[in-house]
CSV table of C-alpha atoms and ligand atoms in Angstrom, one decimal:
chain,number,residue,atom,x,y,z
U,1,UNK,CA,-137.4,-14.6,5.0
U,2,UNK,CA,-133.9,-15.6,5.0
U,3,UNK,CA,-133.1,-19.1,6.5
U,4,UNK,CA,-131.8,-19.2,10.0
U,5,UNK,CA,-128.0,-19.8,9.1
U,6,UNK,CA,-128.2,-17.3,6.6
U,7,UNK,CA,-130.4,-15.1,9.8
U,8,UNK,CA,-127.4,-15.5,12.7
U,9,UNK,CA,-124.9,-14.3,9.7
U,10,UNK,CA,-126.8,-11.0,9.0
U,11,UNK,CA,-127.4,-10.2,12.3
U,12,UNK,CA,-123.8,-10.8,13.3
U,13,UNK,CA,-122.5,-8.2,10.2
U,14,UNK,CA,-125.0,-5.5,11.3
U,15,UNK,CA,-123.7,-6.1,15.3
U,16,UNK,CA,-120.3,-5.7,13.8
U,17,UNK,CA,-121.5,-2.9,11.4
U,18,UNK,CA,-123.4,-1.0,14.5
U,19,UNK,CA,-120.4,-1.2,16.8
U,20,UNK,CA,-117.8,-0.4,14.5
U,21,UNK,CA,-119.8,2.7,13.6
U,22,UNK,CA,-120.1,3.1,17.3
U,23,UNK,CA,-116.3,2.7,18.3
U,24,UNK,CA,-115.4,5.6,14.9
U,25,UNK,CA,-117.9,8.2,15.9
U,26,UNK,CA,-119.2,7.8,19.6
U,27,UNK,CA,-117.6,8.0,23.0
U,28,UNK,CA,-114.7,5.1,22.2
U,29,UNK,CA,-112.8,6.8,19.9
U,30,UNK,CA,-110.0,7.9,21.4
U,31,UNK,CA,-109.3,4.9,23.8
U,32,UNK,CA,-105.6,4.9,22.8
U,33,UNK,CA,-105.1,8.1,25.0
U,34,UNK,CA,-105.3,8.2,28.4
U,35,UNK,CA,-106.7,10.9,30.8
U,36,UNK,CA,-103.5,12.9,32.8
U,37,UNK,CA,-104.4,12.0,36.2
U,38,UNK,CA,-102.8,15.3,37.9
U,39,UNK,CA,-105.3,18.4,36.8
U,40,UNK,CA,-104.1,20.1,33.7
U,41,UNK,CA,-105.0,23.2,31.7
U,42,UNK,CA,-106.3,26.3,32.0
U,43,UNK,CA,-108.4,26.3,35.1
U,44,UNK,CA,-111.8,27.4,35.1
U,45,UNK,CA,-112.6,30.6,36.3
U,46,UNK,CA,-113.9,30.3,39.8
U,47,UNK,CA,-117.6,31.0,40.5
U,48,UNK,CA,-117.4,33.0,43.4
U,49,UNK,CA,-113.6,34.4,43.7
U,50,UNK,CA,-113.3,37.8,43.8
U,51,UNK,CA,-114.9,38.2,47.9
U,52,UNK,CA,-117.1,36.4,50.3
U,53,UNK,CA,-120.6,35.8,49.9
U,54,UNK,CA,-123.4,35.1,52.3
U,55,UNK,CA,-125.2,31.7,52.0
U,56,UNK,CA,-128.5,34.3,51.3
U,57,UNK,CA,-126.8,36.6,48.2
U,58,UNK,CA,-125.6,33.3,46.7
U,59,UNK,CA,-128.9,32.1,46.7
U,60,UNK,CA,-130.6,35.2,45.8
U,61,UNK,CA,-128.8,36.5,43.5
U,62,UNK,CA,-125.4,34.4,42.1
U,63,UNK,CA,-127.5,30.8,41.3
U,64,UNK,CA,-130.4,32.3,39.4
U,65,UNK,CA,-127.8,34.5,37.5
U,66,UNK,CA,-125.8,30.6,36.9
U,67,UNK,CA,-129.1,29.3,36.2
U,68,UNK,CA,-129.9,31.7,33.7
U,69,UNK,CA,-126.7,31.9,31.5
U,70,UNK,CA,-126.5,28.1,31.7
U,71,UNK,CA,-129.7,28.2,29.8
U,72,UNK,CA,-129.1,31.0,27.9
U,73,UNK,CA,-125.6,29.7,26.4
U,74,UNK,CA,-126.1,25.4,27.0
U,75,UNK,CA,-129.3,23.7,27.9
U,76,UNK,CA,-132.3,26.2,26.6
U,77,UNK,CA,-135.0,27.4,28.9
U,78,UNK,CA,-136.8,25.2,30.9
U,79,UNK,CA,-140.7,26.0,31.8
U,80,UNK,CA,-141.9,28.8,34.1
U,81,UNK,CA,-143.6,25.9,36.3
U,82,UNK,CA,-144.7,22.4,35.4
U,83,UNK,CA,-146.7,19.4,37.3
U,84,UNK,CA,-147.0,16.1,37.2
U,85,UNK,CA,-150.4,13.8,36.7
U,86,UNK,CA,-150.1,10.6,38.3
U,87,UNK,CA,-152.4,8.6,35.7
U,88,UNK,CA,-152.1,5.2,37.0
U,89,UNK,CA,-150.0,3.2,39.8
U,90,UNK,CA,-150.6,-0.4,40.2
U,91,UNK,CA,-148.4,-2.9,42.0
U,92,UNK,CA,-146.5,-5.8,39.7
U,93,UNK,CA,-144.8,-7.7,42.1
U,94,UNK,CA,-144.8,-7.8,46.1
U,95,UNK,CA,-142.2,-10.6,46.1
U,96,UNK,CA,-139.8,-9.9,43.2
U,97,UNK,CA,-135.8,-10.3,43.8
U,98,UNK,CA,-136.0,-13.5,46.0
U,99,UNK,CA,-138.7,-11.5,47.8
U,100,UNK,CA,-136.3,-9.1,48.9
U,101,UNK,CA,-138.3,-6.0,47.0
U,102,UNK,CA,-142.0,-4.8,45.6
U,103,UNK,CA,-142.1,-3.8,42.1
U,104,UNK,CA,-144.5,-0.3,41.5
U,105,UNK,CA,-145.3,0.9,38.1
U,106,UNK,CA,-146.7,4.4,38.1
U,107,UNK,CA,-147.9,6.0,34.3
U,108,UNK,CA,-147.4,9.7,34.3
U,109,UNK,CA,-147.8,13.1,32.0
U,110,UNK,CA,-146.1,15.7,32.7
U,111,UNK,CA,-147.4,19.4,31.8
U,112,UNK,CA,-144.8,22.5,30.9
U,113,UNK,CA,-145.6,25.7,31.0
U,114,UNK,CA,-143.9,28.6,29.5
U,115,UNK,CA,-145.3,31.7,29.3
U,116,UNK,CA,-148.6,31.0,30.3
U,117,UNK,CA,-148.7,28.5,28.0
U,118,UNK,CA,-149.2,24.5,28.8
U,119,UNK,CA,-148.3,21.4,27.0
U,120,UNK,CA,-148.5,18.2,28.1
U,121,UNK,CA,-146.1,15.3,27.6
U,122,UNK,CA,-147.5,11.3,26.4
U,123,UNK,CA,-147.8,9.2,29.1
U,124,UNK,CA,-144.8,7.7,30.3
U,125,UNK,CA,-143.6,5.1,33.1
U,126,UNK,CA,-141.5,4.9,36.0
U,127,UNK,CA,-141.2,1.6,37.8
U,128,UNK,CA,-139.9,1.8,41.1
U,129,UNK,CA,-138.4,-1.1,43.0
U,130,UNK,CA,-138.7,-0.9,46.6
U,131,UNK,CA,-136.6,-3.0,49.4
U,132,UNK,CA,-139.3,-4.6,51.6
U,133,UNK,CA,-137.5,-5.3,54.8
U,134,UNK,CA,-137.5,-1.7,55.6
U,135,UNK,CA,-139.4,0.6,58.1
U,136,UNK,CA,-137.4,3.7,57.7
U,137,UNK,CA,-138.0,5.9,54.4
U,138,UNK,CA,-135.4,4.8,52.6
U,139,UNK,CA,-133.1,6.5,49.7
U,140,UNK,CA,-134.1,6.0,45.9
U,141,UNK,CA,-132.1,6.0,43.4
U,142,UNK,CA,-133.6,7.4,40.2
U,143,UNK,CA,-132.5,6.3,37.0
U,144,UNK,CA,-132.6,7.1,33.5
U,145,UNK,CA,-131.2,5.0,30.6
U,146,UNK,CA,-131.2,4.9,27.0
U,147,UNK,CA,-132.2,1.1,27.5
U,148,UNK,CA,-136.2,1.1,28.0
U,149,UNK,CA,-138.0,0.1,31.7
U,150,UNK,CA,-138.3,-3.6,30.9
U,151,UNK,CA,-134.5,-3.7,30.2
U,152,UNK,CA,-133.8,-1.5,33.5
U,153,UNK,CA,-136.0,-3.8,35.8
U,154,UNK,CA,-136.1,-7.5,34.3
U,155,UNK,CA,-139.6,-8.5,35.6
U,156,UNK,CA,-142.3,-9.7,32.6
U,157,UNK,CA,-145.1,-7.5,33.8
U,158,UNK,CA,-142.5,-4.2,33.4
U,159,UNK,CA,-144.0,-2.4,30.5
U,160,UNK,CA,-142.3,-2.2,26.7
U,161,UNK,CA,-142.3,1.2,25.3
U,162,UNK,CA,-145.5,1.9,22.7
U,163,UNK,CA,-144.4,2.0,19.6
U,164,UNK,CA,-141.2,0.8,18.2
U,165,UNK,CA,-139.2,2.0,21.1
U,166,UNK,CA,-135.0,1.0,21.6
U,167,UNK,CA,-134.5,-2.7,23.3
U,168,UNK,CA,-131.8,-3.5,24.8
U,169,UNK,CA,-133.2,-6.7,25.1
U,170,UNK,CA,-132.2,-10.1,24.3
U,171,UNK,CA,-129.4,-12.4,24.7
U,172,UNK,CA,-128.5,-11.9,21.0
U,173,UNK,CA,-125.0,-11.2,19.7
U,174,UNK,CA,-125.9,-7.3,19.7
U,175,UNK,CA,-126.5,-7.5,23.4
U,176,UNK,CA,-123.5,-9.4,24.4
U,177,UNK,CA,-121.9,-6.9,22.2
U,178,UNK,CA,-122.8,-3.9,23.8
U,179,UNK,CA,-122.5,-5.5,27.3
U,180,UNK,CA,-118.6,-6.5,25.9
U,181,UNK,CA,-117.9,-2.8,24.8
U,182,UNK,CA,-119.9,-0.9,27.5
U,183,UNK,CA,-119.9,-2.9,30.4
U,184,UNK,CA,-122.0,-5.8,32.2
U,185,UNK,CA,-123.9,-2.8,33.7
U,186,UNK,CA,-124.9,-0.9,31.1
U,187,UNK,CA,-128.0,-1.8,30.3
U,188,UNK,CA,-129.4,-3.3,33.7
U,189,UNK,CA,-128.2,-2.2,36.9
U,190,UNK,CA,-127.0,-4.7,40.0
U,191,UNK,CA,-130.5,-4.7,41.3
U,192,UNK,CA,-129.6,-7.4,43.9
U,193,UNK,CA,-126.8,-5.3,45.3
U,194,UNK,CA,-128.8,-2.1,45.4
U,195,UNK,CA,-131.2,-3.7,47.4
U,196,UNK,CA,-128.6,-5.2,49.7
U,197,UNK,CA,-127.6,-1.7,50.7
U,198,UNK,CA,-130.5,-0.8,51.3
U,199,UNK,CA,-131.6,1.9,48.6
U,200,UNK,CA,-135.2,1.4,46.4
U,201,UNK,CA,-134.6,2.9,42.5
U,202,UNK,CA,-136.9,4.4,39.9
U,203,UNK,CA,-136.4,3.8,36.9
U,204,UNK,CA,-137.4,6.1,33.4
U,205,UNK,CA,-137.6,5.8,30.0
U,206,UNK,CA,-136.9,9.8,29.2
U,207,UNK,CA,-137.0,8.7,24.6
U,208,UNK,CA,-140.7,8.2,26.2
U,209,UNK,CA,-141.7,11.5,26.6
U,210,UNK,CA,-138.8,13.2,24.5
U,211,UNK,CA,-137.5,11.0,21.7
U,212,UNK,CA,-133.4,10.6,21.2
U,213,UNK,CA,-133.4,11.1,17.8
U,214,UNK,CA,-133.1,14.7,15.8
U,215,UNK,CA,-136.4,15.4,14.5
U,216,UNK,CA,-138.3,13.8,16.0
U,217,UNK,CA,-136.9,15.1,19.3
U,218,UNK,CA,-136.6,18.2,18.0
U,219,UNK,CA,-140.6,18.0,17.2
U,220,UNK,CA,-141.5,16.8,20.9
U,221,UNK,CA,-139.2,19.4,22.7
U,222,UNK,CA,-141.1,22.4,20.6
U,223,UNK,CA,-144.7,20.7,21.0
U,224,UNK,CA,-143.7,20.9,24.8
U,225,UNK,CA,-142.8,24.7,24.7
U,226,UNK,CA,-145.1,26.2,22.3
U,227,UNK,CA,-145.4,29.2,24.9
U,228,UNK,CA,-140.6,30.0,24.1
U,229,UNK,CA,-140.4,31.8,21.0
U,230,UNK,CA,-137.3,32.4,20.9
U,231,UNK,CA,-135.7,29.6,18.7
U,232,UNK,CA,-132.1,29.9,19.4
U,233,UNK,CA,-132.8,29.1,23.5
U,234,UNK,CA,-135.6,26.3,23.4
U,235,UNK,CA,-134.5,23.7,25.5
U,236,UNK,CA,-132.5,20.8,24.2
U,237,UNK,CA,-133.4,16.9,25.6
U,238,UNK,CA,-131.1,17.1,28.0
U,239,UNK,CA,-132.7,19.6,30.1
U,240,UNK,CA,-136.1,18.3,29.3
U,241,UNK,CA,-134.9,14.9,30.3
U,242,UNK,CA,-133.4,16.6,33.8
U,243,UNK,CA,-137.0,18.0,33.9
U,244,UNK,CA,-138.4,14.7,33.5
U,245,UNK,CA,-136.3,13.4,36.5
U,246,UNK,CA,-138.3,16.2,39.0
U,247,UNK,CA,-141.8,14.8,37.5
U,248,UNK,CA,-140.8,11.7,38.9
U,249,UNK,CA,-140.1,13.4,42.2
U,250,UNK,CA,-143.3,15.2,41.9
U,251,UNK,CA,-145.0,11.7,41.9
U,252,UNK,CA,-142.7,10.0,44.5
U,253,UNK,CA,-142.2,12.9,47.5
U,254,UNK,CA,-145.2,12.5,49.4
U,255,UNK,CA,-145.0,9.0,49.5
U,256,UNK,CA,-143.7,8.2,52.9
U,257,UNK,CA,-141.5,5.3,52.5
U,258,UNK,CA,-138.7,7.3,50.4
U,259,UNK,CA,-136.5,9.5,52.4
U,260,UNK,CA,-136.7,13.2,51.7
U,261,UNK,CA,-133.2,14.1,51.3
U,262,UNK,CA,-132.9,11.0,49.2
U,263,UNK,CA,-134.0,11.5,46.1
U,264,UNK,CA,-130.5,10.7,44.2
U,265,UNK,CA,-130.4,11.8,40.2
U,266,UNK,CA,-128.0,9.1,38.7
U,267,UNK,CA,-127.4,8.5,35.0
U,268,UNK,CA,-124.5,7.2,32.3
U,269,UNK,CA,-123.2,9.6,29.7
U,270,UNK,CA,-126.3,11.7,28.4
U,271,UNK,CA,-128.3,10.7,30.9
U,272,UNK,CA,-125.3,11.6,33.4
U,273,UNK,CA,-125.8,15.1,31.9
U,274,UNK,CA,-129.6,15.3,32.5
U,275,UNK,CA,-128.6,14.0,36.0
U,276,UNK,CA,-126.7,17.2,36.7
U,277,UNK,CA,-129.1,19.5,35.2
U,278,UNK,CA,-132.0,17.8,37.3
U,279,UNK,CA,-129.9,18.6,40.3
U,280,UNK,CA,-128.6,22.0,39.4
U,281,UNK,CA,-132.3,23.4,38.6
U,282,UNK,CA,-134.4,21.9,41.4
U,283,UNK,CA,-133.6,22.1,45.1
U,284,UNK,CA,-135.3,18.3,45.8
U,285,UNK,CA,-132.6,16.3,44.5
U,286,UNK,CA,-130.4,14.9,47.2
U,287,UNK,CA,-127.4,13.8,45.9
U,288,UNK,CA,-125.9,13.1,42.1
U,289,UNK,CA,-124.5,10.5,40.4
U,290,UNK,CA,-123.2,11.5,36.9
U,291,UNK,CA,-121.2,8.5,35.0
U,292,UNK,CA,-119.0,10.0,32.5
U,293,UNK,CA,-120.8,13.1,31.6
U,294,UNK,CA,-118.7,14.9,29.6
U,295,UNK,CA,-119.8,17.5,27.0
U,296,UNK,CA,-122.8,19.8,27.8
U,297,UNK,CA,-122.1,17.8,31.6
U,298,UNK,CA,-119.0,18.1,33.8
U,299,UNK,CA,-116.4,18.7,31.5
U,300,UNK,CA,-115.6,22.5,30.6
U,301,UNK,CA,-116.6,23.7,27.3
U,302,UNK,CA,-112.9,25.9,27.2
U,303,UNK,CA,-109.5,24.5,26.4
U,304,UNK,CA,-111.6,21.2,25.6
U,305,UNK,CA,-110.1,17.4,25.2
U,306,UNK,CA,-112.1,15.2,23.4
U,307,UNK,CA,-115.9,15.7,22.1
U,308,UNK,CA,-116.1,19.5,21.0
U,309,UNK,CA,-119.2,21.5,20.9
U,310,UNK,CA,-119.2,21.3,17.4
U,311,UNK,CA,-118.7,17.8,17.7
U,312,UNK,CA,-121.7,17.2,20.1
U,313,UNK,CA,-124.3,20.2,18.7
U,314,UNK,CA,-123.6,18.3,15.4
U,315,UNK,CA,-124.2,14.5,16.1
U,316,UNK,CA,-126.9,15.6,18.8
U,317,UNK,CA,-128.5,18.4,17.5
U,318,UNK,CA,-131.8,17.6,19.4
U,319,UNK,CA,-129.7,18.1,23.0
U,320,UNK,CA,-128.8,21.5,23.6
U,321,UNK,CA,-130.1,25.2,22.8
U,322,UNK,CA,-129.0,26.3,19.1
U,323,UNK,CA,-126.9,28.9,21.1
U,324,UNK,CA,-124.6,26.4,22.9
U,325,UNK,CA,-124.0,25.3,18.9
U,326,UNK,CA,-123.5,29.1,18.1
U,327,UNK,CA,-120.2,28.7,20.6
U,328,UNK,CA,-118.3,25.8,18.8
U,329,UNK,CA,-115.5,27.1,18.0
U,330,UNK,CA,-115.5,30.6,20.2
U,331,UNK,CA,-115.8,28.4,23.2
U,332,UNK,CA,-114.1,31.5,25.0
U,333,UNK,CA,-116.9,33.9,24.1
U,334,UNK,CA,-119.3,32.0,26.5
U,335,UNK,CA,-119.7,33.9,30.0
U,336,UNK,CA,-120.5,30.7,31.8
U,337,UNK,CA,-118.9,27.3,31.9
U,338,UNK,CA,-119.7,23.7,33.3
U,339,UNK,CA,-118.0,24.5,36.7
U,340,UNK,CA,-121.3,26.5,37.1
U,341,UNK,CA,-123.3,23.4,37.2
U,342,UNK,CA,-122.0,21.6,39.5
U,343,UNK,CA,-121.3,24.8,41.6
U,344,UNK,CA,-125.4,24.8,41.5
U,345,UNK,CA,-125.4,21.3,43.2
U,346,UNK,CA,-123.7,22.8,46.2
U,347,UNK,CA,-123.9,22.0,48.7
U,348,UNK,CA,-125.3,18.8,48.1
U,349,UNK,CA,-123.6,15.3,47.3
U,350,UNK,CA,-121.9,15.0,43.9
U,351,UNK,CA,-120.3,12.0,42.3
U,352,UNK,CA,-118.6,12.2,39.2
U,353,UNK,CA,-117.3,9.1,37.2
U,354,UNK,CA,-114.7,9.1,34.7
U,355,UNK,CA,-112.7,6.2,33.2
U,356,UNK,CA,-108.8,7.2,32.0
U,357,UNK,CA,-109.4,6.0,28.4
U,358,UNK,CA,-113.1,7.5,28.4
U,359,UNK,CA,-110.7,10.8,27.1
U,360,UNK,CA,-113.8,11.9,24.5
U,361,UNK,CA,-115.6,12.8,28.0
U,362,UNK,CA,-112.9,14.9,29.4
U,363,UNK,CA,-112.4,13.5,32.9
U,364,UNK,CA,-109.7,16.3,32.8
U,365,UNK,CA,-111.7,19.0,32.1
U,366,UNK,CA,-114.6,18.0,35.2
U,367,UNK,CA,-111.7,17.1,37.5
U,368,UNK,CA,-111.2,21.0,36.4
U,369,UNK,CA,-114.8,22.0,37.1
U,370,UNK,CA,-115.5,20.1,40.4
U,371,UNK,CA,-111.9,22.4,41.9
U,372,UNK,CA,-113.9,25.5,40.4
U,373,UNK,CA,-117.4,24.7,42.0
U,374,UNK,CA,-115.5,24.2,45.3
U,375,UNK,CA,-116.1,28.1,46.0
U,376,UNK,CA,-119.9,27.4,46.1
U,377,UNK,CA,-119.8,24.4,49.0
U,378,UNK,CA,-117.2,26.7,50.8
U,379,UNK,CA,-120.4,28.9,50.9
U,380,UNK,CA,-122.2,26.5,52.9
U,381,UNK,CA,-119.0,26.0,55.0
U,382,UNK,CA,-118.7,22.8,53.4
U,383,UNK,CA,-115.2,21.8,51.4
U,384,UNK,CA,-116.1,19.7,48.2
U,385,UNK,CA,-113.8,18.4,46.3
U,386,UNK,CA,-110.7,17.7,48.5
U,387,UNK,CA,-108.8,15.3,46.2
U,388,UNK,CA,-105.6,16.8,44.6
U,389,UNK,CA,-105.1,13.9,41.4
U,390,UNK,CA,-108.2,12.1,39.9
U,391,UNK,CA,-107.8,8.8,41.6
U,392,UNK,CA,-107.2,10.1,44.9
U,393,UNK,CA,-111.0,9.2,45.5
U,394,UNK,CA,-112.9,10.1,48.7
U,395,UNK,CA,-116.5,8.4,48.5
U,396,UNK,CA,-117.2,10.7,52.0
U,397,UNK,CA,-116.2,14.2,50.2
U,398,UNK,CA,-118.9,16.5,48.8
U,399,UNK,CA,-117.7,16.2,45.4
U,400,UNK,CA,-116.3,12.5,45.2
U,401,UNK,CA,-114.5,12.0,42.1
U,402,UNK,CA,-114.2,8.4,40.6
U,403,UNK,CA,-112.1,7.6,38.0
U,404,UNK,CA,-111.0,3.5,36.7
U,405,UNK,CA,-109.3,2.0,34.1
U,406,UNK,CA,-110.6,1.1,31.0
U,407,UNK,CA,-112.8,3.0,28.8
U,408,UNK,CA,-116.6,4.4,28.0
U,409,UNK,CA,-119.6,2.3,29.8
U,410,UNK,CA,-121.3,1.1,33.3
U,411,UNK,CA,-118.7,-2.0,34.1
U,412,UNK,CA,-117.7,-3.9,37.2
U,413,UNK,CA,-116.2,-1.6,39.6
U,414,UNK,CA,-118.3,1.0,38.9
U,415,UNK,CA,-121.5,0.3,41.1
U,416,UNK,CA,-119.8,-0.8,43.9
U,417,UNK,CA,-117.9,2.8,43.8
U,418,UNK,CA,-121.5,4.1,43.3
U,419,UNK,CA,-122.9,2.7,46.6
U,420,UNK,CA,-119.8,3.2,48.7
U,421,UNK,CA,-120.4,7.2,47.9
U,422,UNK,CA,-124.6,6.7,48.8
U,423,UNK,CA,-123.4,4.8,52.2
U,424,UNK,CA,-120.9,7.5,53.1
U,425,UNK,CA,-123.8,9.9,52.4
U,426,UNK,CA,-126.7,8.7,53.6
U,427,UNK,CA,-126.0,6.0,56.2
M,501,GCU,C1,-122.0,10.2,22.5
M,501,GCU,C2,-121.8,11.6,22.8
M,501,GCU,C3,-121.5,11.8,24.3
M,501,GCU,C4,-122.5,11.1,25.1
M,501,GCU,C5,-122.6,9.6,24.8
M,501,GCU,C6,-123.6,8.8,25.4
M,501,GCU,O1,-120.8,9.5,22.5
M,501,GCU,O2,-120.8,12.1,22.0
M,501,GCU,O3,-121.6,13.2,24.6
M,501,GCU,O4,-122.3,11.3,26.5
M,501,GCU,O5,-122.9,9.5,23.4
M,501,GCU,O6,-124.6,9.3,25.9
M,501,GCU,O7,-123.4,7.6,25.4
């Protein structure tokens, strides 16, 4: 064991190490470039331009065709039908937050079923934190992080992860680190001020159920789809971790304190991506917040800024379908685009975060995307997306779309946006 001077040294080369390694290859690299705040670029092609379609054809016919080619081409196949297994739900706290909120830890396994064929996830957690001066269902806000429960919702009894799972933990120089380069809010959400509006949130662990690393993810996505034989179009974590966000509604709708319509998918980066996908494949989700999205989210795969396909299908191979890999480079060769996503959300509320030096997502490219979906809300005689620049934000619009300063992470202004959009929505 090295001696504690010798300790605080080491750890402080490998926080620098990590970051640095962080800032060359992830979602800070190009921070010196800033996002054009008037749309430019090819624009997508338009979901629905050529005539007028009837709220009924749309939904018969157009979203399960969108559905289809977005998992032919992006996110793989999810199962024919799945349920959820409520295994345990026990109370932690009835006082927690200065008594403003009860603390509820439910374990779950989810089963998938493709072609007649089940698998069952491990057992995973959701803690949910509910407001307790309320008579009315309220909203929830469910959440999934890369950070495990414990970090989410800072209460001792929340669970760790078995095994040697991610922490986010601490008030070591890593942590300060990552809170310095990604924002105060990045690893725990502003639980007080959540609560203060009025909204209860659940929180998941999705590396619980399918692990964020290559093979190993790679290993738990095909254990959980034994019944797809078809390689190229398994699904990728990101639309088994959007399918992990409908097991949680599965455990949480008939539970009469949460609002129906309020069940509101909301997620950073990769998990912002699973947010949209959660919302664009099942009809429960309410409302959307995806935080800088980007690839394989928002942003449009064609006349791409920042992370390619290639780029993300290599770093991430675990994510996606092999096919959406198959595209990097002949981008144009896809029949179906990201626009389609969030045209699948329609005509339900969508918020889309961005930051102008966050140019590896693309804010471009989903400012882009959100004009294209706009055909699909018109369907429902609704108008999405009425801003003409990116920071002409309108928290009441269908499609509200945020962009800041600054770069890559969950910082300051950014919750506050968050719930401004939820209280235009819901209150
Ligand atoms: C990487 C990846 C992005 C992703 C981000 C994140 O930077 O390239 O696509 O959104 O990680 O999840 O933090």
């Amino acid at each position: 064991m090295l001696p504690k001077r010798k300790r605080g040294w080491a750890l402080w080369i490998v926080s620098v190490l990590f970051m640095s390694i962080l800032v060359a290859c992830g979602p800070t690299k190009l921070t010196i470039s800033r996002a054009n705040l008037k749309p430019n670029g090819f624009a997508a092609r338009p979901v629905l331009v050529t005539k007028t379609i009837s709220q009924q054809d749309w939904e018969e016919n157009n979203r399960p065709q969108l559905q289809e080619d977005l998992q032919m081409q992006v996110f793989g196949f999810l199962p024919d039908t799945s349920s959820t297994q409520i295994i345990d739900q026990k109370t932690i706290a009835h006082t927690a937050y200065g008594g403003k909120a009860s603390i509820e830890e439910y374990t779950l396994t989810a089963t998938a079923i493709f072609n007649g064929q089940a698998s069952t996830t491990r057992p995973f957690k959701l803690v949910v934190v509910i407001p307790n001066d309320t008579t009315a269902p309220v909203p929830v806000i469910m959440l999934q992080s890369f950070c495990p429960n414990h970090n989410t919702v800072r209460h001792p009894d929340v669970s760790k992860p078995a095994g040697n799972g991610f922490s986010c933990d601490g008030e070591g120089l890593m942590s300060k680190t990552m809170n310095y380069v990604f924002g105060r809010y990045i690893a725990t959400p502003p639980m007080e001020m959540i609560l203060e509006h009025g909204y209860a949130l659940a929180a998941m662990y999705p590396s619980e159920f399918v692990a964020d690393r290559s093979e190993r993810g790679l290993a738990d996505l095909r254990a959980l789809s034994e019944g797809h034989t078809d390689d190229q179009t398994r699904w990728g974590a990101i639309a088994a971790w959007g399918w992990g966000f409908s097991r949680a509604i599965d455990a949480l709708e008939q539970d009469e304190r949460f609002a129906k319509d309020g069940f509101v998918t909301y997620g950073h980066s990769r998990y912002g991506k699973s947010a949209l996908v959660a919302a664009a494949f099942d009809s429960r989700v309410g409302a959307v917040i995806s935080h800088q999205s980007g690839t394989g989210g928002a942003s449009l795969n064609k006349y791409k800024k920042g992370e390619s396909v290639r780029e993300i299908t290599k770093t991430f191979p675990h994510w996606f379908s092999k096919s959406y890999a198959g595209y990097a480079g002949r981008e144009q060769d896809m029949t179906t685009d990201q626009h389609a996503l969030l045209a699948l959300i329609a005509p339900r509320p969508l918020f889309l975060g961005n930051a102008r030096r966050d140019v590896w997502s693309d804010p471009n490219g989903a400012f882009r995307a959100a004009q294209a979906a706009n055909s699909a809300y018109n369907i429902y005689g609704k108008q999405g997306l009425t801003q003409v620049k990116l920071n002409d934000f309108t928290p009441a619009a269908d499609i509200a779309f945020w962009i800041r300063s600054g770069t890559h992470g969950v910082v300051k202004e950014d919750w506050p946006a968050f719930l401004e959009f939820m209280d235009t929505h819901y209150k």
